[in-house]
């Protein structure tokens, strides 16, 4: 009887310990969201979304230039990364997987390994890489939004490729076979059957990829630089993004330190809201597809 | 139904010839290879000059690039190790909790919460670590230092700002917790129900079942998740750069003092703005070293998964 009781107590203690783990994981989340929201609301006003920091040294000003920069850089990075990532995923799933040629199989293995390695590249290394490319090609002083976007491509490609591959692999093989049995050429089968079927999953993949890069700071700090002014030109001149704006407001505080802190927290809040929104959208897209089946 | 195929194409069913789409997707795959090749080549070209650097032109007056690199690599590994130590028990606990106890709505909520935790940008973690963790850590560090100061880790005068390597490791632990818990959750889910039911049929309590059956069977998956998290922690830049103000060339086991070793990634971000000439090359060489370390970690992770025959691929 005493052994049974010991075992029951151990089991009870274990259950409690696990529940504590669950709670312990929630504490930082609640704390992060609460701190960001409560401090960020102080400057969440009209000016924040309509003004840049040009000529501003104390209170006031906004992050319009940083929001514009984030949108432009993220858009450019997505435009470059998604075709490469989805193209690679399509090749792996649709062409390489069924192939019997040893060359293609070896190539597919190499591509998968490379994607794995890329997924592990620290983001600051991606930034250093772009810096090195710039230093070799156009000279070390060049900064632009496009260079930042190219650094983000390195980070985005493996994320989108991996989940894109999973989405494409889940397209039922009956659909492939039915289309091929009708005599449809493979390229048309892929364009008209595989891609439309996988579309919701691919859209969700894309949104998750965007949410992964939208908060990146380090690479943009290195190659896109920082500025107080608006810049709509991706190819020329420094372009600031929201995360870099947060960092620089915190790092280079002026006389009225509180004003800089407030702006940093508000930008952090906008960023956090954007990332959570993207995650929510991604989930919604997938759920809608599941319901329509 | 709009594209009934023309008879001329009907003969190509199952044809293996290269069509335009095949070429297009193949070139995308080759572009990925090129991208990684480019990273290694360009980092090598721009980093290599640092190898001939001397105390005249290297950052912080380092006598050679290695004299600069070793203490920073130590700092990266030490901070990441501490973060793993803090995050793994909680992360695996959350995973077990989510699979065996929090079924239904509670489990879904926990999953969503962990997802959000993974999505928070690292600058936000940096701000949060400074505003929330560091000030609250100061009294704890003072207590640890007075009561447990005889342990080498807690020796020395505790920091009055709370910006120590332990604080950085705490923030890192929060950042890698989602990776540990989501990978472990998948590994635990893959444990066949025949094993768990068998244990229960033999009269094991839930704790005994998890300890004797679930954790051993999921071990390789959990280890892979830990390695993944380790790679992430090693490469984390902004949060550490904001929380920690490092002392150059320091190698120390002390967790609570205001003199802390730096990490490679944070050092690059902190010193890049003022770097010029060969100092920039030195930072790029450090980046290449960091890449090599994270590559080794991920390689090890895959080897572990492969050896135990598990894994998703």
Short mmCIF file of C-alpha atoms in Angstrom, two decimals, chain A residues 7 10-11 14-15 18-19 21-22 24-26 28-29 31-32 35-36 39 83-84 87-88 90-91 95 104 107 110-118 120-125 128-129 131-133 135-137 143 150 153-154 157 162 165 180 182-188 190-192 215 217-218 221-222 243 246-247 250 264-265 268 271-272 275-276 279 283, chain B residues 3-6 9-10 12-14 16 19 21-22 25-26 28-33 35-36 38-39 42-43 45-46 89-90 93-94 96-97 101 110-117 119-125 127-128 130-132 163 174 177 203-208 210 235 237-238 241-242 265 268-270 272 280 283-284 287 290-291 294-295 298 302 313:
data_model
loop_
_atom_site.label_atom_id
_atom_site.label_comp_id
_atom_site.label_asym_id
_atom_site.label_seq_id
_atom_site.Cartn_x
_atom_site.Cartn_y
_atom_site.Cartn_z
CA UNK A 7 3.61 6.34 -6.78
CA UNK A 10 4.89 11.17 -7.51
CA UNK A 11 2.30 11.24 -10.26
CA UNK A 14 4.60 15.53 -11.71
CA UNK A 15 1.24 16.78 -12.97
CA UNK A 18 4.01 20.25 -15.72
CA UNK A 19 1.15 22.67 -15.18
CA UNK A 21 5.81 24.72 -16.84
CA UNK A 22 2.78 25.73 -18.89
CA UNK A 24 5.86 29.65 -16.63
CA UNK A 25 5.83 29.76 -20.44
CA UNK A 26 2.86 32.12 -20.39
CA UNK A 28 6.99 36.09 -20.46
CA UNK A 29 4.36 36.29 -23.19
CA UNK A 31 4.75 40.41 -19.74
CA UNK A 32 6.07 41.21 -23.23
CA UNK A 35 4.80 46.04 -21.32
CA UNK A 36 4.84 46.78 -25.05
CA UNK A 39 4.37 51.78 -22.90
CA UNK A 83 9.81 32.92 -56.76
CA UNK A 84 13.15 31.35 -55.79
CA UNK A 87 10.32 27.45 -57.63
CA UNK A 88 12.81 25.35 -55.68
CA UNK A 90 8.12 22.90 -57.01
CA UNK A 91 11.23 21.45 -58.58
CA UNK A 95 10.29 17.10 -60.86
CA UNK A 104 18.89 14.77 -60.38
CA UNK A 107 21.18 17.52 -56.97
CA UNK A 110 22.31 18.88 -52.27
CA UNK A 111 19.56 21.49 -52.60
CA UNK A 112 17.83 20.15 -49.46
CA UNK A 113 21.10 20.22 -47.52
CA UNK A 114 21.77 23.77 -48.71
CA UNK A 115 18.30 24.88 -47.60
CA UNK A 116 18.97 23.37 -44.17
CA UNK A 117 22.27 25.22 -43.92
CA UNK A 118 20.66 28.47 -45.05
CA UNK A 120 20.71 28.12 -39.81
CA UNK A 121 22.48 31.27 -41.03
CA UNK A 122 22.35 33.89 -38.26
CA UNK A 123 20.64 37.01 -39.55
CA UNK A 124 23.65 39.21 -38.82
CA UNK A 125 25.75 36.97 -41.05
CA UNK A 128 27.59 40.89 -43.36
CA UNK A 129 27.31 38.89 -46.57
CA UNK A 131 27.99 44.16 -46.92
CA UNK A 132 30.78 42.05 -48.44
CA UNK A 133 28.99 41.88 -51.79
CA UNK A 135 32.22 46.22 -50.76
CA UNK A 136 33.45 44.03 -53.61
CA UNK A 137 31.10 45.34 -56.30
CA UNK A 143 23.70 51.81 -48.40
CA UNK A 150 18.70 41.15 -50.52
CA UNK A 153 16.13 37.16 -49.04
CA UNK A 154 18.80 34.86 -47.54
CA UNK A 157 14.14 31.65 -48.87
CA UNK A 162 10.53 24.40 -46.41
CA UNK A 165 7.52 22.02 -49.96
CA UNK A 180 -2.11 13.27 -66.39
CA UNK A 182 -6.57 13.22 -69.26
CA UNK A 183 -3.43 13.80 -71.26
CA UNK A 184 -2.56 17.17 -69.78
CA UNK A 185 1.13 17.98 -70.13
CA UNK A 186 2.99 18.15 -66.85
CA UNK A 187 3.66 21.88 -66.86
CA UNK A 188 0.00 22.59 -67.44
CA UNK A 190 1.23 21.96 -62.32
CA UNK A 191 -0.07 25.39 -63.27
CA UNK A 192 -3.75 24.44 -63.45
CA UNK A 215 11.05 42.06 -37.46
CA UNK A 217 17.01 44.27 -37.31
CA UNK A 218 20.64 43.25 -37.57
CA UNK A 221 21.30 47.90 -39.54
CA UNK A 222 24.39 46.86 -41.50
CA UNK A 243 12.99 47.44 -36.07
CA UNK A 246 13.29 50.96 -32.44
CA UNK A 247 16.96 50.19 -31.96
CA UNK A 250 16.76 53.41 -27.87
CA UNK A 264 10.86 53.15 -29.41
CA UNK A 265 8.06 51.41 -27.50
CA UNK A 268 7.76 48.11 -31.03
CA UNK A 271 5.74 46.00 -35.14
CA UNK A 272 4.35 43.44 -32.69
CA UNK A 275 3.57 40.35 -36.77
CA UNK A 276 0.62 39.01 -34.75
CA UNK A 279 0.20 35.16 -38.03
CA UNK A 283 -3.97 30.83 -39.73
CA UNK B 3 -8.50 23.80 -71.21
CA UNK B 4 -9.37 20.59 -72.95
CA UNK B 5 -6.08 19.69 -74.36
CA UNK B 6 -5.30 19.97 -78.03
CA UNK B 9 -0.11 17.70 -76.80
CA UNK B 10 -1.87 14.48 -75.95
CA UNK B 12 3.30 13.99 -74.26
CA UNK B 13 1.67 12.21 -71.36
CA UNK B 14 4.38 11.34 -68.92
CA UNK B 16 10.33 13.26 -69.53
CA UNK B 19 9.60 21.77 -70.56
CA UNK B 21 8.45 25.12 -66.29
CA UNK B 22 10.98 22.41 -65.46
CA UNK B 25 12.00 25.66 -61.35
CA UNK B 26 15.39 24.04 -61.87
CA UNK B 28 15.28 28.51 -58.96
CA UNK B 29 16.84 25.49 -57.25
CA UNK B 30 20.22 26.37 -58.72
CA UNK B 31 19.75 29.97 -57.56
CA UNK B 32 19.47 28.71 -53.97
CA UNK B 33 22.75 26.85 -54.36
CA UNK B 35 23.01 32.10 -52.93
CA UNK B 36 24.69 29.95 -50.27
CA UNK B 38 27.85 33.44 -52.60
CA UNK B 39 27.58 33.83 -48.83
CA UNK B 42 32.02 36.82 -50.34
CA UNK B 43 32.46 36.46 -46.56
CA UNK B 45 36.96 37.40 -49.69
CA UNK B 46 36.14 40.26 -47.36
CA UNK B 89 13.25 21.76 -18.80
CA UNK B 90 10.42 24.26 -19.21
CA UNK B 93 7.55 20.27 -19.77
CA UNK B 94 5.26 22.45 -21.85
CA UNK B 96 4.48 16.99 -22.43
CA UNK B 97 1.75 19.10 -20.85
CA UNK B 101 -2.90 16.99 -20.37
CA UNK B 110 -1.13 27.22 -25.25
CA UNK B 111 -0.01 26.45 -28.80
CA UNK B 112 -1.08 29.89 -30.01
CA UNK B 113 0.68 31.57 -27.08
CA UNK B 114 3.91 29.73 -27.88
CA UNK B 115 3.57 30.70 -31.55
CA UNK B 116 3.22 34.37 -30.63
CA UNK B 117 6.25 34.07 -28.35
CA UNK B 119 7.04 35.68 -33.54
CA UNK B 120 8.08 38.55 -31.27
CA UNK B 121 10.92 40.45 -33.00
CA UNK B 122 14.28 40.38 -31.25
CA UNK B 123 14.50 44.16 -30.75
CA UNK B 124 11.27 43.96 -28.77
CA UNK B 125 12.88 41.26 -26.61
CA UNK B 127 13.69 46.44 -24.93
CA UNK B 128 11.73 44.07 -22.72
CA UNK B 130 16.15 46.00 -20.29
CA UNK B 131 12.87 47.37 -19.01
CA UNK B 132 11.45 44.32 -17.22
CA UNK B 163 22.75 43.90 -17.30
CA UNK B 174 12.52 33.02 -23.52
CA UNK B 177 11.56 28.30 -25.56
CA UNK B 203 -0.28 -0.38 -14.56
CA UNK B 204 2.11 2.52 -14.98
CA UNK B 205 0.94 5.89 -13.74
CA UNK B 206 1.08 8.78 -16.17
CA UNK B 207 4.42 9.95 -14.75
CA UNK B 208 5.89 6.47 -15.02
CA UNK B 210 6.19 9.42 -19.60
CA UNK B 235 23.18 33.65 -33.77
CA UNK B 237 22.15 39.47 -32.11
CA UNK B 238 19.96 42.39 -31.15
CA UNK B 241 23.54 43.55 -27.98
CA UNK B 242 20.96 45.63 -26.13
CA UNK B 265 26.89 38.33 -32.96
CA UNK B 268 29.52 42.65 -34.58
CA UNK B 269 26.36 44.73 -34.21
CA UNK B 270 27.81 46.89 -31.44
CA UNK B 272 30.00 47.85 -36.80
CA UNK B 280 35.35 45.80 -40.80
CA UNK B 283 34.00 41.74 -38.06
CA UNK B 284 33.25 39.89 -41.31
CA UNK B 287 30.71 36.50 -38.91
CA UNK B 290 29.88 32.29 -36.26
CA UNK B 291 28.43 30.79 -39.42
CA UNK B 294 26.11 27.32 -36.26
CA UNK B 295 26.71 25.08 -39.28
CA UNK B 298 23.01 21.99 -37.23
CA UNK B 302 21.02 16.13 -38.27
CA UNK B 313 13.07 13.41 -43.76
#
